[in-house]
Amino acid sequence: MTEHLLGAPDTWLDEHGAALYKYALLHSRDEHKAEEAVQETLVAALQARERYAGEASARTWLVGILKHKLMDMFRYEARMTTLDDRGEIEEGIGLDDGLFDAHGHWKDKPSDWGNPEEMLERGEFMTILQHCLETLPNRLSRLFMLREVMEEETENICKELAITPTNLWTMLHRARLGLRRCLDRNWVGQAA
Amino acid sequence: MLTCKDASRLISERHERPLSFRERWGLRLHLMMCLYCRRFERQVALISRALRRLGRQTEGVMEGSEFTPEARERIRKAVANHYDH
């Protein structure tokens, strides 16, 4: 019965390959890595298909495996990070320097973005948001996506990447400050 | 009294952890008086919702690069090596 819901393994690539690939590409931002992640996902799924309980759709199940693969990849890259890079991210040099004046007031005052519902429906918002994610330091944006797009638990991220919660909160905050400013500057603020 | 710098940090951290009683009140007081931090609060919430929505659409919304037939074929071959029947 579960086999029926999952479909035959040789149909996975045709039925879910494109969706998995796009998901992987969104997170890895690298075609080769995305391809590798999809491949590893399908292999892992093949090996784990006996354990598929049928409580999730085949797509959801495969995306779940893909998330783990992407997390592994991310963790590996984080480990490869040199101390210098790590410092840059954790200190967030250049990101929130200059965002506030000596009294802690906004320098780039957040502008009015209008109606949030309307913003979400506009395709350009997503396009610019993705562009802005790319302007963040690479690992900072990955980390933010891990938290916000993949909705990974804070504890898991800290455990996987061996960082403290305070450290993680600081990085996520810097990502938010950077993204907000980028959106404000690139389009949103002007449209309001 | 919280500065905008402090308040923005709390607004951000509220997405990660529950704030203490003291922090909540401090932030509330600041937000009552600060238009820019109220805007920041809404902007951060909007970014979060937009990204969560993106993550739940497993049909990608990514622009540009498509899943090419060549990539599909490479994956098919690689996976076939692991296919035991």
PDB file of C-alpha atoms in Angstrom:
ATOM      1  CA  MET A   1       0.000   0.000   0.000  1.00  0.00           C
ATOM      2  CA  THR A   2       2.737   2.447   0.895  1.00  0.00           C
ATOM      3  CA  GLU A   3       4.575   1.338  -2.235  1.00  0.00           C
ATOM      4  CA  HIS A   4       1.554   2.460  -4.171  1.00  0.00           C
ATOM      5  CA  LEU A   5       1.606   5.957  -2.667  1.00  0.00           C
ATOM      6  CA  LEU A   6       5.294   6.347  -3.175  1.00  0.00           C
ATOM      7  CA  GLY A   7       5.259   5.101  -6.734  1.00  0.00           C
ATOM      8  CA  ALA A   8       7.992   3.044  -8.337  1.00  0.00           C
ATOM      9  CA  PRO A   9      11.498   4.421  -7.736  1.00  0.00           C
ATOM     10  CA  ASP A  10      12.151   4.714 -11.448  1.00  0.00           C
ATOM     11  CA  THR A  11       9.292   7.212 -11.761  1.00  0.00           C
ATOM     12  CA  TRP A  12      10.634   9.536  -9.046  1.00  0.00           C
ATOM     13  CA  LEU A  13      13.037  11.349 -11.296  1.00  0.00           C
ATOM     14  CA  ASP A  14      10.377  12.098 -13.895  1.00  0.00           C
ATOM     15  CA  GLU A  15       7.693  13.015 -11.415  1.00  0.00           C
ATOM     16  CA  HIS A  16       9.665  14.899  -8.810  1.00  0.00           C
ATOM     17  CA  GLY A  17      13.082  15.548 -10.329  1.00  0.00           C
ATOM     18  CA  ALA A  18      12.368  19.047 -11.584  1.00  0.00           C
ATOM     19  CA  ALA A  19      10.761  20.157  -8.327  1.00  0.00           C
ATOM     20  CA  LEU A  20      13.603  18.714  -6.262  1.00  0.00           C
ATOM     21  CA  TYR A  21      16.161  20.311  -8.507  1.00  0.00           C
ATOM     22  CA  LYS A  22      14.591  23.744  -8.249  1.00  0.00           C
ATOM     23  CA  TYR A  23      14.347  23.425  -4.514  1.00  0.00           C
ATOM     24  CA  ALA A  24      17.995  22.388  -4.319  1.00  0.00           C
ATOM     25  CA  LEU A  25      19.029  25.199  -6.624  1.00  0.00           C
ATOM     26  CA  LEU A  26      17.189  27.736  -4.546  1.00  0.00           C
ATOM     27  CA  HIS A  27      19.235  26.727  -1.532  1.00  0.00           C
ATOM     28  CA  SER A  28      22.586  25.853  -3.006  1.00  0.00           C
ATOM     29  CA  ARG A  29      22.580  28.485  -5.766  1.00  0.00           C
ATOM     30  CA  ASP A  30      24.875  26.248  -7.715  1.00  0.00           C
ATOM     31  CA  GLU A  31      23.756  23.996 -10.538  1.00  0.00           C
ATOM     32  CA  HIS A  32      26.318  21.305  -9.867  1.00  0.00           C
ATOM     33  CA  LYS A  33      25.574  21.167  -6.197  1.00  0.00           C
ATOM     34  CA  ALA A  34      21.849  21.115  -6.879  1.00  0.00           C
ATOM     35  CA  GLU A  35      22.288  18.202  -9.236  1.00  0.00           C
ATOM     36  CA  GLU A  36      24.432  16.389  -6.725  1.00  0.00           C
ATOM     37  CA  ALA A  37      21.889  16.951  -3.964  1.00  0.00           C
ATOM     38  CA  VAL A  38      19.045  15.579  -6.103  1.00  0.00           C
ATOM     39  CA  GLN A  39      21.109  12.568  -7.019  1.00  0.00           C
ATOM     40  CA  GLU A  40      21.990  11.861  -3.398  1.00  0.00           C
ATOM     41  CA  THR A  41      18.385  12.343  -2.407  1.00  0.00           C
ATOM     42  CA  LEU A  42      17.160   9.763  -4.895  1.00  0.00           C
ATOM     43  CA  VAL A  43      19.806   7.277  -3.830  1.00  0.00           C
ATOM     44  CA  ALA A  44      18.968   7.793  -0.166  1.00  0.00           C
ATOM     45  CA  ALA A  45      15.267   7.475  -0.949  1.00  0.00           C
ATOM     46  CA  LEU A  46      15.920   4.249  -2.787  1.00  0.00           C
ATOM     47  CA  GLN A  47      17.715   2.854   0.216  1.00  0.00           C
ATOM     48  CA  ALA A  48      15.125   4.122   2.670  1.00  0.00           C
ATOM     49  CA  ARG A  49      11.938   3.312   0.780  1.00  0.00           C
ATOM     50  CA  GLU A  50      11.103   0.383   3.066  1.00  0.00           C
ATOM     51  CA  ARG A  51      10.800   2.908   5.852  1.00  0.00           C
ATOM     52  CA  TYR A  52       8.399   5.187   4.020  1.00  0.00           C
ATOM     53  CA  ALA A  53       5.348   5.157   6.272  1.00  0.00           C
ATOM     54  CA  GLY A  54       2.942   6.744   3.839  1.00  0.00           C
ATOM     55  CA  GLU A  55       1.949   9.558   6.161  1.00  0.00           C
ATOM     56  CA  ALA A  56       3.364  12.190   3.815  1.00  0.00           C
ATOM     57  CA  SER A  57       3.036  12.466   0.059  1.00  0.00           C
ATOM     58  CA  ALA A  58       5.913  11.142  -2.005  1.00  0.00           C
ATOM     59  CA  ARG A  59       6.888  14.723  -2.868  1.00  0.00           C
ATOM     60  CA  THR A  60       6.968  15.808   0.757  1.00  0.00           C
ATOM     61  CA  TRP A  61       8.920  12.725   1.723  1.00  0.00           C
ATOM     62  CA  LEU A  62      11.516  13.326  -0.979  1.00  0.00           C
ATOM     63  CA  VAL A  63      11.797  17.029  -0.149  1.00  0.00           C
ATOM     64  CA  GLY A  64      12.371  16.021   3.482  1.00  0.00           C
ATOM     65  CA  ILE A  65      15.314  13.863   2.436  1.00  0.00           C
ATOM     66  CA  LEU A  66      16.589  16.637   0.182  1.00  0.00           C
ATOM     67  CA  LYS A  67      16.518  19.076   3.098  1.00  0.00           C
ATOM     68  CA  HIS A  68      18.789  16.770   5.063  1.00  0.00           C
ATOM     69  CA  LYS A  69      21.155  16.497   2.120  1.00  0.00           C
ATOM     70  CA  LEU A  70      21.278  20.277   1.754  1.00  0.00           C
ATOM     71  CA  MET A  71      21.850  20.659   5.471  1.00  0.00           C
ATOM     72  CA  ASP A  72      24.752  18.184   5.243  1.00  0.00           C
ATOM     73  CA  MET A  73      26.201  20.173   2.378  1.00  0.00           C
ATOM     74  CA  PHE A  74      25.797  23.401   4.260  1.00  0.00           C
ATOM     75  CA  ARG A  75      27.418  21.966   7.356  1.00  0.00           C
ATOM     76  CA  TYR A  76      30.326  20.680   5.339  1.00  0.00           C
ATOM     77  CA  GLU A  77      30.846  24.092   3.763  1.00  0.00           C
ATOM     78  CA  ALA A  78      30.573  25.782   7.133  1.00  0.00           C
ATOM     79  CA  ARG A  79      33.329  23.528   8.431  1.00  0.00           C
ATOM     80  CA  MET A  80      35.484  24.431   5.488  1.00  0.00           C
ATOM     81  CA  THR A  81      35.073  28.077   6.301  1.00  0.00           C
ATOM     82  CA  THR A  82      38.306  29.701   7.247  1.00  0.00           C
ATOM     83  CA  LEU A  83      38.532  31.610  10.464  1.00  0.00           C
ATOM     84  CA  ASP A  84      38.596  34.849   8.529  1.00  0.00           C
ATOM     85  CA  ASP A  85      35.336  34.173   6.738  1.00  0.00           C
ATOM     86  CA  ARG A  86      33.764  33.038   9.929  1.00  0.00           C
ATOM     87  CA  GLY A  87      34.794  36.223  11.635  1.00  0.00           C
ATOM     88  CA  GLU A  88      33.352  38.286   8.851  1.00  0.00           C
ATOM     89  CA  ILE A  89      29.992  36.630   9.186  1.00  0.00           C
ATOM     90  CA  GLU A  90      29.815  36.511  12.903  1.00  0.00           C
ATOM     91  CA  GLU A  91      30.911  40.055  13.304  1.00  0.00           C
ATOM     92  CA  GLY A  92      28.881  40.970  10.266  1.00  0.00           C
ATOM     93  CA  ILE A  93      31.408  43.574   9.292  1.00  0.00           C
ATOM     94  CA  GLY A  94      29.909  46.137   7.013  1.00  0.00           C
ATOM     95  CA  LEU A  95      26.388  44.897   7.481  1.00  0.00           C
ATOM     96  CA  ASP A  96      25.131  46.782  10.444  1.00  0.00           C
ATOM     97  CA  ASP A  97      28.021  49.156  10.781  1.00  0.00           C
ATOM     98  CA  GLY A  98      26.602  52.452   9.837  1.00  0.00           C
ATOM     99  CA  LEU A  99      22.991  51.357  10.083  1.00  0.00           C
ATOM    100  CA  PHE A 100      22.583  53.210  13.364  1.00  0.00           C
ATOM    101  CA  ASP A 101      24.106  56.459  14.545  1.00  0.00           C
ATOM    102  CA  ALA A 102      26.009  56.941  17.787  1.00  0.00           C
ATOM    103  CA  HIS A 103      22.737  57.303  19.689  1.00  0.00           C
ATOM    104  CA  GLY A 104      21.371  54.048  18.302  1.00  0.00           C
ATOM    105  CA  HIS A 105      18.929  55.755  15.920  1.00  0.00           C
ATOM    106  CA  TRP A 106      18.277  54.485  12.388  1.00  0.00           C
ATOM    107  CA  LYS A 107      20.457  56.078   9.752  1.00  0.00           C
ATOM    108  CA  ASP A 108      18.585  54.540   6.831  1.00  0.00           C
ATOM    109  CA  LYS A 109      15.120  55.062   8.159  1.00  0.00           C
ATOM    110  CA  PRO A 110      12.776  52.205   7.216  1.00  0.00           C
ATOM    111  CA  SER A 111      10.259  53.495   4.694  1.00  0.00           C
ATOM    112  CA  ASP A 112       6.605  52.619   4.413  1.00  0.00           C
ATOM    113  CA  TRP A 113       6.116  49.408   2.417  1.00  0.00           C
ATOM    114  CA  GLY A 114       2.373  49.770   2.197  1.00  0.00           C
ATOM    115  CA  ASN A 115       0.020  46.836   2.417  1.00  0.00           C
ATOM    116  CA  PRO A 116       1.893  43.593   3.248  1.00  0.00           C
ATOM    117  CA  GLU A 117      -0.709  41.343   1.632  1.00  0.00           C
ATOM    118  CA  GLU A 118      -0.423  43.236  -1.608  1.00  0.00           C
ATOM    119  CA  MET A 119       3.361  43.068  -1.468  1.00  0.00           C
ATOM    120  CA  LEU A 120       3.275  39.312  -1.112  1.00  0.00           C
ATOM    121  CA  GLU A 121       1.068  38.920  -4.132  1.00  0.00           C
ATOM    122  CA  ARG A 122       3.422  40.927  -6.294  1.00  0.00           C
ATOM    123  CA  GLY A 123       5.898  38.760  -8.111  1.00  0.00           C
ATOM    124  CA  GLU A 124       8.504  41.519  -8.154  1.00  0.00           C
ATOM    125  CA  PHE A 125       8.725  41.427  -4.392  1.00  0.00           C
ATOM    126  CA  MET A 126       9.912  37.832  -4.467  1.00  0.00           C
ATOM    127  CA  THR A 127      12.311  38.575  -7.295  1.00  0.00           C
ATOM    128  CA  ILE A 128      13.907  41.452  -5.426  1.00  0.00           C
ATOM    129  CA  LEU A 129      13.943  39.490  -2.190  1.00  0.00           C
ATOM    130  CA  GLN A 130      15.897  36.735  -3.926  1.00  0.00           C
ATOM    131  CA  HIS A 131      18.239  39.288  -5.418  1.00  0.00           C
ATOM    132  CA  CYS A 132      18.759  40.804  -1.969  1.00  0.00           C
ATOM    133  CA  LEU A 133      19.516  37.398  -0.466  1.00  0.00           C
ATOM    134  CA  GLU A 134      22.342  37.169  -2.952  1.00  0.00           C
ATOM    135  CA  THR A 135      23.816  40.472  -1.853  1.00  0.00           C
ATOM    136  CA  LEU A 136      24.302  39.125   1.677  1.00  0.00           C
ATOM    137  CA  PRO A 137      27.539  37.324   2.514  1.00  0.00           C
ATOM    138  CA  ASN A 138      27.029  33.825   1.171  1.00  0.00           C
ATOM    139  CA  ARG A 139      26.904  31.903   4.408  1.00  0.00           C
ATOM    140  CA  LEU A 140      24.793  34.505   6.102  1.00  0.00           C
ATOM    141  CA  SER A 141      22.130  34.153   3.439  1.00  0.00           C
ATOM    142  CA  ARG A 142      22.319  30.340   3.572  1.00  0.00           C
ATOM    143  CA  LEU A 143      21.898  30.459   7.305  1.00  0.00           C
ATOM    144  CA  PHE A 144      18.944  32.776   6.994  1.00  0.00           C
ATOM    145  CA  MET A 145      17.361  30.532   4.391  1.00  0.00           C
ATOM    146  CA  LEU A 146      17.939  27.486   6.524  1.00  0.00           C
ATOM    147  CA  ARG A 147      15.986  29.213   9.260  1.00  0.00           C
ATOM    148  CA  GLU A 148      13.307  30.975   7.244  1.00  0.00           C
ATOM    149  CA  VAL A 149      12.810  28.984   4.071  1.00  0.00           C
ATOM    150  CA  MET A 150      13.464  25.506   5.401  1.00  0.00           C
ATOM    151  CA  GLU A 151      12.041  26.465   8.800  1.00  0.00           C
ATOM    152  CA  GLU A 152      14.782  24.568  10.553  1.00  0.00           C
ATOM    153  CA  GLU A 153      14.634  24.738  14.349  1.00  0.00           C
ATOM    154  CA  THR A 154      17.116  27.082  16.004  1.00  0.00           C
ATOM    155  CA  GLU A 155      18.435  24.280  18.222  1.00  0.00           C
ATOM    156  CA  ASN A 156      19.101  22.063  15.232  1.00  0.00           C
ATOM    157  CA  ILE A 157      21.011  24.757  13.380  1.00  0.00           C
ATOM    158  CA  CYS A 158      23.123  25.490  16.453  1.00  0.00           C
ATOM    159  CA  LYS A 159      23.845  21.820  16.968  1.00  0.00           C
ATOM    160  CA  GLU A 160      24.645  21.128  13.324  1.00  0.00           C
ATOM    161  CA  LEU A 161      26.876  24.140  12.897  1.00  0.00           C
ATOM    162  CA  ALA A 162      28.323  24.106  16.402  1.00  0.00           C
ATOM    163  CA  ILE A 163      27.436  27.717  17.192  1.00  0.00           C
ATOM    164  CA  THR A 164      25.741  29.202  20.238  1.00  0.00           C
ATOM    165  CA  PRO A 165      22.144  30.460  20.107  1.00  0.00           C
ATOM    166  CA  THR A 166      23.317  34.022  20.794  1.00  0.00           C
ATOM    167  CA  ASN A 167      25.668  33.752  17.891  1.00  0.00           C
ATOM    168  CA  LEU A 168      22.934  32.478  15.627  1.00  0.00           C
ATOM    169  CA  TRP A 169      20.494  35.209  16.707  1.00  0.00           C
ATOM    170  CA  THR A 170      23.107  37.833  15.954  1.00  0.00           C
ATOM    171  CA  MET A 171      23.686  36.447  12.489  1.00  0.00           C
ATOM    172  CA  LEU A 172      19.979  36.155  11.733  1.00  0.00           C
ATOM    173  CA  HIS A 173      19.466  39.713  12.934  1.00  0.00           C
ATOM    174  CA  ARG A 174      22.244  40.954  10.668  1.00  0.00           C
ATOM    175  CA  ALA A 175      20.669  39.095   7.773  1.00  0.00           C
ATOM    176  CA  ARG A 176      17.326  40.780   8.483  1.00  0.00           C
ATOM    177  CA  LEU A 177      18.909  44.217   8.724  1.00  0.00           C
ATOM    178  CA  GLY A 178      20.759  43.675   5.477  1.00  0.00           C
ATOM    179  CA  LEU A 179      17.767  42.306   3.614  1.00  0.00           C
ATOM    180  CA  ARG A 180      15.461  45.027   4.801  1.00  0.00           C
ATOM    181  CA  ARG A 181      17.837  47.729   3.715  1.00  0.00           C
ATOM    182  CA  CYS A 182      18.410  46.113   0.340  1.00  0.00           C
ATOM    183  CA  LEU A 183      14.660  45.841  -0.278  1.00  0.00           C
ATOM    184  CA  ASP A 184      14.147  49.418   0.821  1.00  0.00           C
ATOM    185  CA  ARG A 185      16.825  50.669  -1.519  1.00  0.00           C
ATOM    186  CA  ASN A 186      16.118  48.576  -4.540  1.00  0.00           C
ATOM    187  CA  TRP A 187      12.488  48.960  -5.059  1.00  0.00           C
ATOM    188  CA  VAL A 188      10.060  48.696  -2.258  1.00  0.00           C
ATOM    189  CA  GLY A 189      10.656  52.066  -0.701  1.00  0.00           C
ATOM    190  CA  GLN A 190      10.390  53.845  -4.018  1.00  0.00           C
ATOM    191  CA  ALA A 191       7.147  52.128  -4.859  1.00  0.00           C
ATOM    192  CA  ALA A 192       5.462  53.269  -1.683  1.00  0.00           C
TER     193      ALA A 192
ATOM    194  CA  MET B   1      15.017  53.441  27.462  1.00  0.00           C
ATOM    195  CA  LEU B   2      15.687  51.262  24.438  1.00  0.00           C
ATOM    196  CA  THR B   3      17.404  52.698  21.384  1.00  0.00           C
ATOM    197  CA  CYS B   4      16.295  51.751  17.865  1.00  0.00           C
ATOM    198  CA  LYS B   5      19.368  49.555  17.665  1.00  0.00           C
ATOM    199  CA  ASP B   6      18.297  47.626  20.776  1.00  0.00           C
ATOM    200  CA  ALA B   7      14.662  47.515  19.717  1.00  0.00           C
ATOM    201  CA  SER B   8      15.466  46.167  16.257  1.00  0.00           C
ATOM    202  CA  ARG B   9      17.492  43.402  17.838  1.00  0.00           C
ATOM    203  CA  LEU B  10      14.563  42.413  20.063  1.00  0.00           C
ATOM    204  CA  ILE B  11      12.177  42.539  17.100  1.00  0.00           C
ATOM    205  CA  SER B  12      14.462  40.160  15.275  1.00  0.00           C
ATOM    206  CA  GLU B  13      15.016  37.872  18.242  1.00  0.00           C
ATOM    207  CA  ARG B  14      11.324  37.583  18.875  1.00  0.00           C
ATOM    208  CA  HIS B  15      11.324  35.379  15.765  1.00  0.00           C
ATOM    209  CA  GLU B  16      13.799  33.082  17.503  1.00  0.00           C
ATOM    210  CA  ARG B  17      12.955  33.030  21.189  1.00  0.00           C
ATOM    211  CA  PRO B  18      10.309  34.225  23.636  1.00  0.00           C
ATOM    212  CA  LEU B  19      11.244  37.617  25.057  1.00  0.00           C
ATOM    213  CA  SER B  20      11.368  38.189  28.800  1.00  0.00           C
ATOM    214  CA  PHE B  21       8.692  40.219  30.500  1.00  0.00           C
ATOM    215  CA  ARG B  22      11.044  43.164  30.784  1.00  0.00           C
ATOM    216  CA  GLU B  23      12.079  42.955  27.141  1.00  0.00           C
ATOM    217  CA  ARG B  24       8.484  42.762  25.978  1.00  0.00           C
ATOM    218  CA  TRP B  25       7.526  45.881  27.887  1.00  0.00           C
ATOM    219  CA  GLY B  26      10.591  47.785  26.852  1.00  0.00           C
ATOM    220  CA  LEU B  27       9.928  46.942  23.234  1.00  0.00           C
ATOM    221  CA  ARG B  28       6.259  47.760  23.479  1.00  0.00           C
ATOM    222  CA  LEU B  29       7.005  51.143  24.915  1.00  0.00           C
ATOM    223  CA  HIS B  30       9.585  51.849  22.242  1.00  0.00           C
ATOM    224  CA  LEU B  31       7.258  50.758  19.437  1.00  0.00           C
ATOM    225  CA  MET B  32       4.505  53.054  20.681  1.00  0.00           C
ATOM    226  CA  MET B  33       6.779  55.982  20.119  1.00  0.00           C
ATOM    227  CA  CYS B  34       8.862  54.903  17.141  1.00  0.00           C
ATOM    228  CA  LEU B  35       7.417  54.832  13.650  1.00  0.00           C
ATOM    229  CA  TYR B  36      10.604  53.458  12.101  1.00  0.00           C
ATOM    230  CA  CYS B  37      10.833  50.481  14.420  1.00  0.00           C
ATOM    231  CA  ARG B  38       7.159  49.735  13.803  1.00  0.00           C
ATOM    232  CA  ARG B  39       7.980  49.685  10.121  1.00  0.00           C
ATOM    233  CA  PHE B  40      11.001  47.474  10.741  1.00  0.00           C
ATOM    234  CA  GLU B  41       8.803  45.069  12.684  1.00  0.00           C
ATOM    235  CA  ARG B  42       6.356  44.788   9.796  1.00  0.00           C
ATOM    236  CA  GLN B  43       9.112  44.476   7.215  1.00  0.00           C
ATOM    237  CA  VAL B  44      10.830  41.662   9.057  1.00  0.00           C
ATOM    238  CA  ALA B  45       7.512  39.829   9.447  1.00  0.00           C
ATOM    239  CA  LEU B  46       6.812  40.261   5.736  1.00  0.00           C
ATOM    240  CA  ILE B  47      10.233  38.906   4.743  1.00  0.00           C
ATOM    241  CA  SER B  48       9.686  35.935   7.010  1.00  0.00           C
ATOM    242  CA  ARG B  49       6.264  35.165   5.586  1.00  0.00           C
ATOM    243  CA  ALA B  50       7.502  35.540   2.022  1.00  0.00           C
ATOM    244  CA  LEU B  51      10.384  33.130   2.596  1.00  0.00           C
ATOM    245  CA  ARG B  52       8.248  30.574   4.395  1.00  0.00           C
ATOM    246  CA  ARG B  53       5.809  30.659   1.552  1.00  0.00           C
ATOM    247  CA  LEU B  54       8.692  30.135  -0.841  1.00  0.00           C
ATOM    248  CA  GLY B  55       9.850  27.099   1.116  1.00  0.00           C
ATOM    249  CA  ARG B  56       6.421  25.535   1.105  1.00  0.00           C
ATOM    250  CA  GLN B  57       6.064  25.819  -2.619  1.00  0.00           C
ATOM    251  CA  THR B  58       8.059  22.812  -3.590  1.00  0.00           C
ATOM    252  CA  GLU B  59       7.333  23.741  -7.164  1.00  0.00           C
ATOM    253  CA  GLY B  60      10.255  26.072  -7.537  1.00  0.00           C
ATOM    254  CA  VAL B  61       9.843  29.751  -8.175  1.00  0.00           C
ATOM    255  CA  MET B  62      13.490  30.115  -8.911  1.00  0.00           C
ATOM    256  CA  GLU B  63      14.195  32.092 -12.013  1.00  0.00           C
ATOM    257  CA  GLY B  64      16.626  31.113 -14.672  1.00  0.00           C
ATOM    258  CA  SER B  65      18.260  27.720 -14.517  1.00  0.00           C
ATOM    259  CA  GLU B  66      16.026  24.924 -15.598  1.00  0.00           C
ATOM    260  CA  PHE B  67      16.315  21.244 -14.868  1.00  0.00           C
ATOM    261  CA  THR B  68      17.870  20.277 -18.170  1.00  0.00           C
ATOM    262  CA  PRO B  69      17.359  16.908 -19.869  1.00  0.00           C
ATOM    263  CA  GLU B  70      21.142  16.475 -19.636  1.00  0.00           C
ATOM    264  CA  ALA B  71      21.094  16.904 -15.859  1.00  0.00           C
ATOM    265  CA  ARG B  72      18.161  14.534 -15.617  1.00  0.00           C
ATOM    266  CA  GLU B  73      20.036  11.936 -17.642  1.00  0.00           C
ATOM    267  CA  ARG B  74      23.175  12.245 -15.537  1.00  0.00           C
ATOM    268  CA  ILE B  75      21.131  11.766 -12.393  1.00  0.00           C
ATOM    269  CA  ARG B  76      19.263   8.818 -13.913  1.00  0.00           C
ATOM    270  CA  LYS B  77      22.532   7.067 -14.701  1.00  0.00           C
ATOM    271  CA  ALA B  78      24.071   7.784 -11.317  1.00  0.00           C
ATOM    272  CA  VAL B  79      21.011   6.578  -9.462  1.00  0.00           C
ATOM    273  CA  ALA B  80      20.669   3.482 -11.670  1.00  0.00           C
ATOM    274  CA  ASN B  81      23.925   2.189 -10.186  1.00  0.00           C
ATOM    275  CA  HIS B  82      22.186   1.987  -6.857  1.00  0.00           C
ATOM    276  CA  TYR B  83      19.006   0.480  -8.162  1.00  0.00           C
ATOM    277  CA  ASP B  84      18.977  -3.131  -7.076  1.00  0.00           C
ATOM    278  CA  HIS B  85      16.100  -4.521  -9.111  1.00  0.00           C
TER     279      HIS B  85
END
